[in-house]
Each structure stands twice: as structure tokens, then as C-alpha cells.
Amino acid sequence: MDVGGKPAPKTRKTSWKKDPAAVKEDILEVATIAFAAHGLSGANINEIAAKTETSKRMIYYYFGDKEGLYCQVLERVYASLRSSEDKLNVAGLDPVAALRRLVHATFDAHSNAPHFIRLVMIENIHNADYLRKSEIVPQLNRSIIVKLEEVCARGKAAGQFREGANALQLHWLISAFSFYNVSNKATFSASFGGALFGRPAQEQLKAQVADMVLAAVVIGYDPVAWGADQSD
Amino acid sequence: MDVGGKPAPKTRKTSWKKDPAAVKEDILEVATIAFAAHGLSGANINEIAAKTETSKRMIYYYFGDKEGLYCQVLERVYASLRSSEDKLNVAGLDPVAALRRLVHATFDAHSNAPHFIRLVMIENIHNADYLRKSEIVPQLNRSIIVKLEEVCARGKAAGQFREGANALQLHWLISAFSFYNVSNKATFSASFGGALFGRPAQEQLKAQVADMVLAAVVIGYDPVAWGADQSD
DNA sequence: CATGAATTTAACCCACCGGTACATTTTCTT
DNA sequence: AAGAAAATGTACCGGTGGGTTAAATTCATG
């Protein structure tokens, strides 16, 4: 009955909010930070609840248990990163420029999404047990592959890309750089110093990485960034 | 009596062993697996103790507390990986071949050291707080940089490598591939399928990665592996 | 306003687990 | 043999923290 859906959820009458969506969002926001900081077993539900506008009981009311909360945090953060990737439009660009733009954007997106990185690290510690249960994540991830496939196809059609160029492998390559750069910053710095993680070094790294990817895919590409400054 | 120092550790008189080193090793071995599997907070001391030849009491006797145990596990696993790297001798090889060999070896070493990978991941979750306290790890890590520097120097002297080639950046590149390939296997497979993680695909990936690194560093290098099979 | 469903509060429970107390056994030294 | 020191066994503690119980409050609806 009544197709129009529920009455606009914004109408708060007197004292209470009765705004479940907002409460859930609040919990997810806090939980994201907590799980990203301490992991699944390391995060503390009481602490999470304390930083919330609501109470521990509500966490269990809406999410069932700790794992349920964790799963939704995971899905939310995946969706957020992929949506930031989707904003990128490379359809009009020359394939080489498009690919370079994609590499730069992925590198930056990872740099700017530390919560995502940490949660994926944590999920890998758990052998992706929770991610595998998700129905939305695999679908989310299609989009980046589609985008790369499209660029590859155009590059090959233009005779610029090698025939072996492969979207999945490309994504693996680009992700490896971009992910490791954030995920292993702590141990890498502890082992070798922080020289690579300052502003200029990161820009140079980004340019070099793009150059490497292009050199791998583009026929006769002549890398320029290695040892030189390069901007987009 | 007896010459050679302590009485051969095998001579058990009556009941006890009196072999603290072996007991510690046993504990570290079990703890490595446990911490790698569940993380610092996730691992359970009682469980670790149960899988040991000895008792929980001994863990605290030798390692003080959980964190003390974790730290020694971490150092042990770092030492193990680096020592496997040290076995590799590239001094006699042409710089290009030497670098390719180094990439391949690093890739394989990471593939074959899942415990190391997981513990480094876990340590990154903890912002390398424990690694930073270690005195031996930074020293261990010098050796790989030294080796790369030596190859770079030879490559430049021979006019084969770009002047911008830099050992630290190279190590970062090589590690990024090799590490990500193992660390993110679970989530990557969950997201995009396991196609890249079978035997042949891994070999191809390894060859392509080596090709990319070489293309970045070697003047006028013409990549061959992208899309073709290539062995070492 | 009565009713019942949705939402929220406060107090509580209790298993688990990191860590310890204390006694005891074995080995080493002399 | 004796005593010190190292190594080990056993039993226990107590707080932490995930999860629950039951009752109260709010809101939509008739």
C-alpha cells in the first residue's frame, strides 16, 4: 500500500529526534574511526558508544553485534572510495593522458582515504571473511575495471597500447603502488626513514609511478619523470 | 667435561630438558603463527600456551607480557626475511640482470613469507609503534638498500641506468608490488576474482613487474614481458 | 486518548583472558 | 651435600568488555 513511501523523516515534533538514519550514520562514523584505528578485536564497543550521541544499546539495536557493525562500516567505506573514483571523467582524453590521469587520481584517492586503507588492511588480516559476505562491494568494484577497460580499448584501437594490456592487471599495478604507499608508511618510515613521505617526494613518486605504468603499456613510451620534476 | 662447551643439549638426564633456548623458540614459533593469524589484540595467550610444549607461565617468565612476546616475534620474522635476501648474490651479474634478479627474488621472498607480511600489516595497523622500539630491525634493513645502491652505482657507471635512479625509491617500488601481491590477495580476490593469483598469472606478474622496474631505470629499455611469457 | 510499534535508557551479567602468587622441582656451583 | 639460582606447575584473581534484560519514552494511527 501507499507507494509514496514513508512520511518525510525530517518532521521532528518535540523533544526526541526519532531519526534512525541519523543515529545510524552517527554510529557508523564513530565506528569507522575506531575500527580503522584499532581493528576488529581491538576496537571497543563501550568506547565507540561513548563517542556517539547515543548509547551502546542502540548499537546492538541497529547492528546486532560487533561484527554486524564492522561489516556495515566496511561497506560504507568501500562505497565512499569508489564513488570518489567515479567522479573522475577521462572519456574525452587521449588514452595516454587518460591513463596517467587515472593513475594520479588513484594515488591521490588512496592518500586521502586513510580509513579506507586501514579497514582494507584489517579486512585482509581477516582473510576478507566479511568482505566476501557483502553483496554490494563486488558490484561497486566493477566500475573501476570498466573504466580501465575502456581506456585500454581506446589505446589499442589507436595503436598506442600494447595488445597485452589488460585492465585487471593494470588495476592491480596501480593499486599496489597507491595502497602500499599509505598502508606501509609506518613500517617503511621506521625502517628507512621518512624521506619518501614528504610533499615533494610524494609528488615525484606519483609521477614516476604513472610513468612506469605508461612505460609498461604504451608502445615506445619514453619515461620522463624518473629523476625529474613533473606535474600533471 | 667435555670439550665443546655446554654438554650436548640432547643429554637429558632424568625428566627435564633445561634447554631455555629451545623453549623460547617453541613459544616464538607458536606465537608467530598466532599473531600473524589474529593480530596483537586478537591473539590469545591461553591458546598460544596450549599449542606450546610448555605453559602460559613460561611465556610470562621469558617474555614478560604479551607485548614483549609480540616484539620478539616481530624481530624474528624480520630477521628471517632479510637473511633470505642476504643469501642472494648478484655481485657478478650485469647490472640489468642483477636488478631483474633482485626483483624476482624479492617477489618470491614475499610470496613465501606470509607470516612476515601479516605481521608487518599488523604492525602498520599499530603505526609501527613496536617496530620503532627495535634496535636490530633498522640495521637489518640496511643490507637490502646497500645491495641496491651497489647495483645502481654499477648501472650508472656502465651508462645503462638513468642518473636519477635511486636505491630507496627502487626498494619502495619493488616492495610495493611484492608486498601488495600477498597482503591484499584476500580482498583483491573477493573484489575481482582470483585470476591473478594462480601459478601462471603470478609468474607473468612477476616478469611484468621486473620489466616495469627495469623500464623505469634502464635507459632505452624495451619491455618484453607485457603480454608474453617470460622466465628468468 | 488508547494502543501498539518503534526507539531509547539504565542497570546488569558473566565469560574470557591477561597477568600473578606461591610453591616446587631441577640444575648448577662449590 | 647444600644452597643458590633457574625453571616450571597450579591455582587463582579481577577488570575488561561484549552482550542482555526489562522497563520507559516517543510517535503514528484510529
Short mmCIF file of C-alpha atoms (C1' of nucleotides) in Angstrom, two decimals:
data_model
loop_
_atom_site.label_atom_id
_atom_site.label_comp_id
_atom_site.label_asym_id
_atom_site.label_seq_id
_atom_site.Cartn_x
_atom_site.Cartn_y
_atom_site.Cartn_z
CA MET A 1 0.00 0.00 0.00
CA ASP A 2 0.75 3.51 -0.49
CA VAL A 3 3.54 3.62 -2.81
CA GLY A 4 4.83 7.00 -1.97
CA GLY A 5 6.86 5.61 0.88
CA LYS A 6 7.21 6.77 4.42
CA PRO A 7 6.28 10.28 5.51
CA ALA A 8 9.19 12.62 5.23
CA PRO A 9 11.59 11.61 8.01
CA LYS A 10 12.56 15.16 8.74
CA THR A 11 9.45 16.09 10.74
CA ARG A 12 10.66 16.09 14.31
CA LYS A 13 7.93 17.20 16.65
CA THR A 14 9.03 17.92 20.16
CA SER A 15 11.94 16.50 22.09
CA TRP A 16 13.21 13.28 20.59
CA LYS A 17 14.70 13.03 17.21
CA LYS A 18 13.23 9.77 16.03
CA ASP A 19 15.67 9.91 13.22
CA PRO A 20 17.09 6.41 12.92
CA ALA A 21 19.05 7.17 9.79
CA ALA A 22 20.95 9.95 11.50
CA VAL A 23 21.59 7.81 14.54
CA LYS A 24 22.95 5.03 12.39
CA GLU A 25 25.14 7.44 10.49
CA ASP A 26 26.50 8.80 13.73
CA ILE A 27 27.34 5.33 14.95
CA LEU A 28 28.92 4.35 11.65
CA GLU A 29 31.04 7.46 11.58
CA VAL A 30 32.42 6.85 15.03
CA ALA A 31 32.83 3.13 14.45
CA THR A 32 34.71 3.73 11.21
CA ILE A 33 37.34 5.69 13.06
CA ALA A 34 37.52 3.17 15.86
CA PHE A 35 37.80 0.09 13.65
CA ALA A 36 40.28 1.82 11.38
CA ALA A 37 42.37 2.74 14.39
CA HIS A 38 42.29 -0.48 16.37
CA GLY A 39 41.00 -3.28 14.19
CA LEU A 40 38.04 -5.55 14.76
CA SER A 41 39.09 -7.13 18.01
CA GLY A 42 40.99 -4.04 19.13
CA ALA A 43 38.09 -1.64 18.87
CA ASN A 44 36.00 -1.27 21.98
CA ILE A 45 32.23 -1.08 21.80
CA ASN A 46 31.97 0.84 25.02
CA GLU A 47 34.42 3.40 23.74
CA ILE A 48 32.61 3.67 20.45
CA ALA A 49 29.32 4.16 22.26
CA ALA A 50 30.81 6.85 24.47
CA LYS A 51 31.87 8.89 21.45
CA THR A 52 28.44 8.54 19.94
CA GLU A 53 25.45 10.77 20.51
CA THR A 54 23.57 7.67 21.54
CA SER A 55 24.19 4.62 23.69
CA LYS A 56 25.73 1.19 23.47
CA ARG A 57 22.33 -0.38 23.49
CA MET A 58 21.49 1.39 20.24
CA ILE A 59 24.49 -0.09 18.53
CA TYR A 60 23.15 -3.54 19.28
CA TYR A 61 19.67 -2.45 18.37
CA TYR A 62 20.68 -1.33 14.91
CA PHE A 63 23.63 -3.55 14.10
CA GLY A 64 23.08 -6.72 16.07
CA ASP A 65 26.63 -7.27 17.19
CA LYS A 66 30.16 -6.06 16.76
CA GLU A 67 30.66 -7.90 13.53
CA GLY A 68 27.47 -6.54 12.08
CA LEU A 69 28.66 -3.05 12.82
CA TYR A 70 32.04 -3.81 11.32
CA CYS A 71 30.51 -5.13 8.12
CA GLN A 72 28.48 -2.02 7.55
CA VAL A 73 31.48 0.16 8.27
CA LEU A 74 33.38 -1.78 5.64
CA GLU A 75 30.72 -1.43 3.00
CA ARG A 76 30.31 2.24 3.68
CA VAL A 77 33.97 3.00 3.27
CA TYR A 78 34.25 0.98 0.08
CA ALA A 79 31.31 2.81 -1.36
CA SER A 80 32.86 6.10 -0.44
CA LEU A 81 36.16 5.44 -2.20
CA ARG A 82 34.60 4.06 -5.33
CA SER A 83 32.22 6.95 -5.56
CA SER A 84 35.16 9.33 -5.44
CA GLU A 85 36.69 7.38 -8.29
CA ASP A 86 33.50 7.53 -10.26
CA LYS A 87 33.61 11.28 -10.27
CA LEU A 88 36.67 11.14 -12.45
CA ASN A 89 35.88 11.57 -16.11
CA VAL A 90 38.51 10.57 -18.62
CA ALA A 91 36.28 9.85 -21.56
CA GLY A 92 37.39 12.85 -23.53
CA LEU A 93 41.10 12.42 -23.06
CA ASP A 94 43.71 10.86 -25.26
CA PRO A 95 44.30 7.30 -23.95
CA VAL A 96 47.78 8.07 -22.68
CA ALA A 97 46.65 11.17 -20.86
CA ALA A 98 43.60 9.31 -19.58
CA LEU A 99 45.69 6.54 -18.11
CA ARG A 100 48.07 8.97 -16.50
CA ARG A 101 45.16 10.85 -15.03
CA LEU A 102 43.72 7.61 -13.67
CA VAL A 103 46.98 6.70 -12.00
CA HIS A 104 47.34 10.11 -10.42
CA ALA A 105 43.76 10.10 -9.24
CA THR A 106 44.04 6.64 -7.72
CA PHE A 107 47.25 7.56 -5.98
CA ASP A 108 45.66 10.68 -4.53
CA ALA A 109 42.41 8.97 -3.64
CA HIS A 110 44.30 6.40 -1.59
CA SER A 111 46.39 9.10 0.06
CA ASN A 112 43.25 10.89 1.08
CA ALA A 113 41.37 7.86 2.33
CA PRO A 114 43.41 6.54 5.26
CA HIS A 115 40.35 4.99 6.89
CA PHE A 116 39.65 3.01 3.77
CA ILE A 117 43.22 1.78 3.61
CA ARG A 118 43.28 0.73 7.22
CA LEU A 119 39.97 -1.06 7.02
CA VAL A 120 41.07 -2.95 3.94
CA MET A 121 44.27 -3.91 5.73
CA ILE A 122 42.23 -5.14 8.65
CA GLU A 123 39.92 -6.99 6.35
CA ASN A 124 42.88 -8.71 4.78
CA ILE A 125 44.06 -9.75 8.20
CA HIS A 126 40.70 -11.45 8.48
CA ASN A 127 41.14 -13.09 5.06
CA ALA A 128 38.34 -10.94 3.66
CA ASP A 129 35.82 -13.05 5.54
CA TYR A 130 33.45 -10.16 5.96
CA LEU A 131 34.01 -8.58 2.57
CA ARG A 132 33.11 -11.85 0.92
CA LYS A 133 29.72 -11.72 2.55
CA SER A 134 29.00 -8.33 1.07
CA GLU A 135 26.76 -8.22 -1.92
CA ILE A 136 27.32 -4.63 -2.83
CA VAL A 137 31.10 -4.43 -2.83
CA PRO A 138 31.88 -6.61 -5.84
CA GLN A 139 29.40 -4.61 -7.81
CA LEU A 140 30.96 -1.36 -6.68
CA ASN A 141 34.32 -2.55 -7.84
CA ARG A 142 33.18 -3.24 -11.35
CA SER A 143 33.23 0.42 -12.24
CA ILE A 144 36.96 0.95 -11.98
CA ILE A 145 37.64 -2.08 -14.12
CA VAL A 146 35.15 -0.93 -16.70
CA LYS A 147 36.84 2.43 -16.84
CA LEU A 148 40.24 0.87 -17.35
CA GLU A 149 38.91 -1.49 -19.98
CA GLU A 150 37.50 1.39 -21.88
CA VAL A 151 40.81 3.25 -21.84
CA CYS A 152 42.69 0.11 -22.85
CA ALA A 153 40.35 -0.49 -25.74
CA ARG A 154 40.77 3.04 -26.99
CA GLY A 155 44.54 2.85 -26.59
CA LYS A 156 44.76 -0.35 -28.53
CA ALA A 157 42.45 0.91 -31.24
CA ALA A 158 44.69 3.94 -31.64
CA GLY A 159 47.72 1.68 -31.90
CA GLN A 160 49.23 3.29 -28.82
CA PHE A 161 48.87 0.46 -26.29
CA ARG A 162 50.39 -2.97 -26.44
CA GLU A 163 47.99 -5.74 -27.27
CA GLY A 164 48.80 -7.44 -23.98
CA ALA A 165 47.49 -4.52 -21.96
CA ASN A 166 44.94 -5.83 -19.51
CA ALA A 167 42.57 -3.88 -17.30
CA LEU A 168 42.70 -6.20 -14.32
CA GLN A 169 46.48 -6.31 -14.27
CA LEU A 170 46.62 -2.58 -14.69
CA HIS A 171 44.34 -2.09 -11.76
CA TRP A 172 46.49 -4.44 -9.72
CA LEU A 173 49.59 -2.45 -10.59
CA ILE A 174 48.09 0.92 -9.87
CA SER A 175 46.51 -0.26 -6.65
CA ALA A 176 49.71 -1.84 -5.45
CA PHE A 177 51.58 1.45 -5.60
CA SER A 178 48.80 3.55 -4.28
CA PHE A 179 47.85 1.21 -1.48
CA TYR A 180 51.31 0.33 -0.27
CA ASN A 181 52.25 3.97 -0.20
CA VAL A 182 49.73 4.52 2.55
CA SER A 183 49.41 1.14 4.20
CA ASN A 184 53.10 0.62 4.84
CA LYS A 185 54.11 4.17 5.53
CA ALA A 186 54.62 3.46 9.22
CA THR A 187 56.92 0.47 8.95
CA PHE A 188 58.70 1.81 5.90
CA SER A 189 59.46 5.04 7.72
CA ALA A 190 60.56 3.17 10.81
CA SER A 191 62.90 1.06 8.71
CA PHE A 192 64.26 3.55 6.19
CA GLY A 193 63.32 7.00 7.41
CA GLY A 194 60.52 9.24 6.22
CA ALA A 195 62.27 10.78 3.23
CA LEU A 196 59.79 9.38 0.71
CA PHE A 197 56.73 10.63 2.51
CA GLY A 198 57.17 14.37 2.40
CA ARG A 199 55.22 16.51 -0.01
CA PRO A 200 57.72 16.82 -2.83
CA ALA A 201 58.87 13.23 -2.64
CA GLN A 202 55.30 12.03 -2.84
CA GLU A 203 54.62 14.12 -5.91
CA GLN A 204 57.70 12.74 -7.55
CA LEU A 205 56.75 9.21 -6.60
CA LYS A 206 53.33 9.71 -8.09
CA ALA A 207 54.78 10.95 -11.36
CA GLN A 208 57.23 8.09 -11.51
CA VAL A 209 54.58 5.55 -10.85
CA ALA A 210 52.47 6.96 -13.64
CA ASP A 211 55.49 6.88 -15.88
CA MET A 212 56.14 3.27 -15.07
CA VAL A 213 52.61 2.24 -15.78
CA LEU A 214 52.65 4.10 -19.06
CA ALA A 215 56.01 2.63 -19.99
CA ALA A 216 54.58 -0.79 -19.41
CA VAL A 217 51.55 -0.26 -21.58
CA VAL A 218 52.34 2.38 -24.17
CA ILE A 219 54.40 1.33 -27.15
CA GLY A 220 57.62 3.26 -27.39
CA TYR A 221 56.87 5.39 -24.35
CA ASP A 222 59.82 7.43 -23.17
CA PRO A 223 59.72 8.00 -19.44
CA VAL A 224 60.47 11.48 -18.33
CA ALA A 225 59.71 11.66 -14.65
CA TRP A 226 62.44 9.47 -13.27
CA GLY A 227 64.74 11.89 -11.57
CA ALA A 228 62.99 14.96 -12.92
CA ASP A 229 60.10 17.02 -11.67
CA GLN A 230 56.85 16.51 -13.43
CA SER A 231 53.39 17.84 -12.86
CA ASP A 232 50.05 16.93 -14.23
CA MET B 1 83.64 -32.17 30.84
CA ASP B 2 83.84 -32.10 27.74
CA VAL B 3 85.13 -30.13 25.32
CA GLY B 4 82.91 -28.34 23.34
CA GLY B 5 81.33 -26.08 25.86
CA LYS B 6 77.97 -26.95 27.21
CA PRO B 7 77.12 -30.60 27.39
CA ALA B 8 75.40 -31.52 24.21
CA PRO B 9 71.86 -30.24 24.62
CA LYS B 10 70.47 -33.64 23.82
CA THR B 11 71.64 -35.26 27.05
CA ARG B 12 68.54 -35.24 29.12
CA LYS B 13 69.28 -36.79 32.45
CA THR B 14 66.04 -37.63 34.04
CA SER B 15 62.93 -35.67 33.35
CA TRP B 16 63.55 -32.03 32.45
CA LYS B 17 65.26 -30.62 29.44
CA LYS B 18 66.90 -27.47 30.69
CA ASP B 19 67.01 -26.01 27.27
CA PRO B 20 65.69 -22.47 27.54
CA ALA B 21 66.62 -21.58 24.00
CA ALA B 22 64.50 -24.38 22.63
CA VAL B 23 61.62 -23.47 24.87
CA LYS B 24 61.78 -19.86 23.72
CA GLU B 25 61.96 -20.95 20.11
CA ASP B 26 58.95 -23.15 20.59
CA ILE B 27 56.99 -20.30 22.09
CA LEU B 28 58.08 -17.87 19.38
CA GLU B 29 57.14 -20.27 16.66
CA VAL B 30 53.65 -20.77 18.00
CA ALA B 31 53.23 -17.10 18.79
CA THR B 32 54.31 -16.08 15.31
CA ILE B 33 51.50 -18.10 13.82
CA ALA B 34 49.01 -16.82 16.33
CA PHE B 35 49.89 -13.13 15.99
CA ALA B 36 50.06 -13.42 12.23
CA ALA B 37 46.64 -15.02 12.21
CA HIS B 38 44.80 -12.83 14.68
CA GLY B 39 46.80 -9.70 15.36
CA LEU B 40 48.08 -8.38 18.64
CA SER B 41 44.80 -7.96 20.44
CA GLY B 42 43.18 -10.85 18.62
CA ALA B 43 45.74 -13.46 19.58
CA ASN B 44 45.04 -15.29 22.79
CA ILE B 45 47.80 -16.08 25.24
CA ASN B 46 45.99 -19.08 26.63
CA GLU B 47 45.60 -20.50 23.17
CA ILE B 48 49.22 -19.85 22.35
CA ALA B 49 50.27 -21.55 25.56
CA ALA B 50 48.10 -24.56 24.81
CA LYS B 51 49.81 -25.11 21.48
CA THR B 52 53.19 -24.86 23.10
CA GLU B 53 55.18 -27.66 24.66
CA THR B 54 55.26 -25.56 27.77
CA SER B 55 52.87 -23.45 29.81
CA LYS B 56 51.49 -19.94 29.97
CA ARG B 57 53.63 -19.33 32.99
CA MET B 58 56.76 -19.77 30.87
CA ILE B 59 55.62 -17.23 28.33
CA TYR B 60 55.48 -14.62 31.03
CA TYR B 61 58.71 -15.91 32.54
CA TYR B 62 60.61 -15.42 29.30
CA PHE B 63 58.79 -12.57 27.61
CA GLY B 64 57.29 -10.52 30.40
CA ASP B 65 53.98 -9.78 28.80
CA LYS B 66 52.03 -10.08 25.59
CA GLU B 67 53.68 -7.09 24.00
CA GLY B 68 57.12 -8.37 24.85
CA LEU B 69 56.30 -11.60 23.11
CA TYR B 70 54.91 -9.74 20.13
CA CYS B 71 58.04 -7.62 19.79
CA GLN B 72 60.31 -10.61 19.69
CA VAL B 73 58.07 -12.32 17.19
CA LEU B 74 58.31 -9.24 15.02
CA GLU B 75 62.08 -9.03 15.19
CA ARG B 76 62.46 -12.70 14.49
CA VAL B 77 60.36 -12.59 11.38
CA TYR B 78 62.13 -9.50 10.04
CA ALA B 79 65.46 -11.16 10.58
CA SER B 80 64.27 -14.24 8.79
CA LEU B 81 63.18 -12.39 5.66
CA ARG B 82 66.27 -10.25 5.44
CA SER B 83 68.52 -13.22 5.92
CA SER B 84 66.82 -14.91 3.00
CA GLU B 85 67.51 -11.79 0.95
CA ASP B 86 71.12 -11.74 2.03
CA LYS B 87 71.68 -15.15 0.57
CA LEU B 88 71.16 -13.69 -2.87
CA ASN B 89 74.38 -12.83 -4.62
CA VAL B 90 74.20 -10.50 -7.59
CA ALA B 91 77.72 -9.12 -7.47
CA GLY B 92 78.86 -10.93 -10.56
CA LEU B 93 75.91 -10.07 -12.74
CA ASP B 94 75.45 -7.38 -15.33
CA PRO B 95 73.52 -4.53 -13.64
CA VAL B 96 70.36 -5.11 -15.65
CA ALA B 97 70.36 -8.81 -14.93
CA ALA B 98 71.21 -8.13 -11.31
CA LEU B 99 68.28 -5.81 -10.88
CA ARG B 100 65.91 -8.22 -12.53
CA ARG B 101 67.16 -10.97 -10.30
CA LEU B 102 66.62 -8.79 -7.26
CA VAL B 103 63.07 -8.02 -8.24
CA HIS B 104 62.27 -11.65 -8.85
CA ALA B 105 63.86 -12.70 -5.59
CA THR B 106 62.00 -10.06 -3.60
CA PHE B 107 58.74 -11.01 -5.20
CA ASP B 108 59.29 -14.66 -4.37
CA ALA B 109 60.58 -14.00 -0.89
CA HIS B 110 57.40 -12.10 -0.07
CA SER B 111 55.25 -14.81 -1.59
CA ASN B 112 56.95 -17.37 0.59
CA ALA B 113 56.80 -15.37 3.81
CA PRO B 114 53.11 -14.91 4.56
CA HIS B 115 53.76 -14.64 8.29
CA PHE B 116 56.13 -11.78 7.69
CA ILE B 117 53.62 -9.99 5.52
CA ARG B 118 50.83 -10.37 8.00
CA LEU B 119 52.93 -9.24 10.92
CA VAL B 120 54.07 -6.17 9.03
CA MET B 121 50.46 -5.42 8.17
CA ILE B 122 49.56 -5.75 11.81
CA GLU B 123 52.47 -3.60 12.80
CA ASN B 124 51.29 -0.93 10.39
CA ILE B 125 47.87 -1.04 11.99
CA HIS B 126 49.73 -0.18 15.18
CA ASN B 127 51.58 2.64 13.46
CA ALA B 128 54.84 0.73 13.81
CA ASP B 129 54.89 1.51 17.50
CA TYR B 130 56.68 -1.69 18.34
CA LEU B 131 58.96 -1.77 15.34
CA ARG B 132 60.23 1.67 16.23
CA LYS B 133 61.42 0.35 19.56
CA SER B 134 63.50 -2.31 17.92
CA GLU B 135 67.21 -1.68 17.68
CA ILE B 136 68.03 -4.53 15.39
CA VAL B 137 65.48 -4.05 12.63
CA PRO B 138 66.76 -0.80 11.13
CA GLN B 139 70.18 -2.34 10.96
CA LEU B 140 68.81 -5.46 9.30
CA ASN B 141 67.17 -3.32 6.68
CA ARG B 142 70.35 -1.56 5.69
CA SER B 143 71.56 -4.57 3.77
CA ILE B 144 68.91 -4.51 1.07
CA ILE B 145 69.48 -0.81 0.46
CA VAL B 146 73.20 -1.33 0.28
CA LYS B 147 72.71 -4.04 -2.28
CA LEU B 148 70.50 -1.84 -4.42
CA GLU B 149 72.91 1.06 -4.15
CA GLU B 150 75.70 -1.09 -5.34
CA VAL B 151 73.72 -2.23 -8.37
CA CYS B 152 72.66 1.34 -9.12
CA ALA B 153 76.21 2.56 -8.95
CA ARG B 154 77.38 -0.12 -11.32
CA GLY B 155 74.50 0.55 -13.67
CA LYS B 156 75.22 4.24 -13.81
CA ALA B 157 78.94 3.68 -14.22
CA ALA B 158 78.19 1.47 -17.20
CA GLY B 159 75.96 4.15 -18.65
CA GLN B 160 72.99 1.79 -18.53
CA PHE B 161 70.97 3.35 -15.70
CA ARG B 162 69.46 6.81 -15.58
CA GLU B 163 71.22 9.23 -13.30
CA GLY B 164 68.04 9.68 -11.31
CA ALA B 165 67.95 6.04 -10.26
CA ASN B 166 67.72 5.88 -6.52
CA ALA B 167 68.08 2.87 -4.28
CA LEU B 168 65.48 3.89 -1.73
CA GLN B 169 62.85 4.62 -4.35
CA LEU B 170 63.68 1.39 -6.10
CA HIS B 171 63.22 -0.53 -2.91
CA TRP B 172 59.92 1.19 -2.36
CA LEU B 173 58.75 0.23 -5.83
CA ILE B 174 59.84 -3.36 -5.59
CA SER B 175 58.41 -3.76 -2.12
CA ALA B 176 55.12 -2.20 -3.09
CA PHE B 177 54.48 -4.83 -5.75
CA SER B 178 55.81 -7.72 -3.79
CA PHE B 179 54.07 -6.81 -0.58
CA TYR B 180 50.69 -5.85 -2.00
CA ASN B 181 50.62 -9.04 -4.00
CA VAL B 182 50.44 -11.01 -0.78
CA SER B 183 48.93 -8.59 1.69
CA ASN B 184 45.87 -7.75 -0.39
CA LYS B 185 45.30 -11.07 -2.02
CA ALA B 186 42.20 -11.73 0.07
CA THR B 187 40.33 -8.52 -0.62
CA PHE B 188 41.51 -8.31 -4.20
CA SER B 189 40.25 -11.81 -4.87
CA ALA B 190 36.98 -11.08 -3.13
CA SER B 191 36.53 -7.98 -5.26
CA PHE B 192 37.82 -9.07 -8.63
CA GLY B 193 38.20 -12.82 -8.52
CA GLY B 194 41.32 -14.90 -8.07
CA ALA B 195 42.51 -14.88 -11.67
CA LEU B 196 45.76 -13.07 -10.87
CA PHE B 197 46.77 -15.39 -8.08
CA GLY B 198 47.17 -18.69 -9.85
CA ARG B 199 50.57 -20.06 -10.67
CA PRO B 200 50.95 -18.87 -14.27
CA ALA B 201 49.42 -15.46 -13.64
CA GLN B 202 51.79 -14.89 -10.74
CA GLU B 203 54.79 -15.76 -12.86
CA GLN B 204 53.64 -13.36 -15.52
CA LEU B 205 53.01 -10.67 -12.97
CA LYS B 206 56.47 -11.13 -11.58
CA ALA B 207 58.02 -10.80 -15.00
CA GLN B 208 55.99 -7.71 -15.77
CA VAL B 209 56.90 -6.08 -12.53
CA ALA B 210 60.56 -6.70 -13.21
CA ASP B 211 60.08 -5.27 -16.66
CA MET B 212 58.45 -2.17 -15.28
CA VAL B 213 61.19 -1.56 -12.79
CA LEU B 214 63.80 -2.02 -15.47
CA ALA B 215 61.94 0.23 -17.86
CA ALA B 216 61.94 2.91 -15.21
CA VAL B 217 65.65 2.71 -14.55
CA VAL B 218 67.39 1.41 -17.64
CA ILE B 219 67.95 3.83 -20.48
CA GLY B 220 66.24 2.72 -23.64
CA TYR B 221 64.91 -0.49 -22.09
CA ASP B 222 62.40 -2.31 -24.24
CA PRO B 223 59.91 -4.24 -22.16
CA VAL B 224 59.20 -7.71 -23.35
CA ALA B 225 57.08 -9.36 -20.70
CA TRP B 226 53.88 -7.43 -21.06
CA GLY B 227 51.53 -9.90 -22.59
CA ALA B 228 54.18 -12.51 -23.26
CA ASP B 229 55.57 -15.30 -21.21
CA GLN B 230 58.97 -14.74 -19.76
CA SER B 231 61.12 -16.75 -17.47
CA ASP B 232 64.25 -15.98 -15.55
"C1'" DC C 1 -6.79 9.26 24.21
"C1'" DA C 2 -5.95 4.37 23.82
"C1'" DT C 3 -3.00 1.21 21.61
"C1'" DG C 4 0.91 -0.75 19.94
"C1'" DA C 5 5.15 -0.44 17.43
"C1'" DA C 6 9.49 1.81 17.21
"C1'" DT C 7 13.08 3.72 19.80
"C1'" DT C 8 15.79 4.70 23.86
"C1'" DT C 9 17.55 4.34 28.71
"C1'" DA C 10 19.77 2.39 32.68
"C1'" DA C 11 21.40 -1.26 35.05
"C1'" DC C 12 23.15 -5.54 34.98
"C1'" DC C 13 25.57 -10.12 33.75
"C1'" DC C 14 29.31 -13.05 33.25
"C1'" DA C 15 32.80 -15.31 30.38
"C1'" DC C 16 37.02 -14.57 28.94
"C1'" DC C 17 41.67 -13.56 29.31
"C1'" DG C 18 45.94 -11.09 30.58
"C1'" DG C 19 48.51 -11.39 34.34
"C1'" DT C 20 50.12 -13.02 39.17
"C1'" DA C 21 51.20 -15.58 43.79
"C1'" DC C 22 53.31 -19.06 45.57
"C1'" DA C 23 55.05 -23.38 45.92
"C1'" DT C 24 58.00 -26.79 43.83
"C1'" DT C 25 61.29 -29.12 41.13
"C1'" DT C 26 65.56 -29.32 38.68
"C1'" DT C 27 70.11 -27.95 37.75
"C1'" DC C 28 74.40 -25.62 38.70
"C1'" DT C 29 78.15 -24.45 41.68
"C1'" DT C 30 81.30 -25.41 45.19
"C1'" DA D 1 75.59 -32.46 50.38
"C1'" DA D 2 73.94 -27.89 50.46
"C1'" DG D 3 72.40 -23.83 48.99
"C1'" DA D 4 71.58 -20.65 45.24
"C1'" DA D 5 69.56 -19.88 41.00
"C1'" DA D 6 66.97 -21.18 37.20
"C1'" DA D 7 62.83 -23.18 35.51
"C1'" DT D 8 58.23 -24.89 35.99
"C1'" DG D 9 53.37 -26.25 37.78
"C1'" DT D 10 48.98 -24.90 39.67
"C1'" DA D 11 45.64 -22.32 41.06
"C1'" DC D 12 43.75 -18.12 41.15
"C1'" DC D 13 42.39 -13.04 40.52
"C1'" DG D 14 39.94 -9.13 38.80
"C1'" DG D 15 38.80 -5.98 35.28
"C1'" DT D 16 37.51 -5.57 30.87
"C1'" DG D 17 34.14 -5.59 27.53
"C1'" DG D 18 30.69 -7.91 24.54
"C1'" DG D 19 26.18 -8.65 25.05
"C1'" DT D 20 21.41 -8.69 27.53
"C1'" DT D 21 17.15 -7.72 30.38
"C1'" DA D 22 13.43 -5.16 31.28
"C1'" DA D 23 11.24 -1.07 31.56
"C1'" DA D 24 10.40 3.60 29.88
"C1'" DT D 25 9.57 7.11 26.33
"C1'" DT D 26 8.04 8.75 21.82
"C1'" DC D 27 5.34 8.59 17.80
"C1'" DA D 28 1.82 7.17 14.42
"C1'" DT D 29 -2.76 5.79 13.93
"C1'" DG D 30 -7.71 5.15 14.71
#
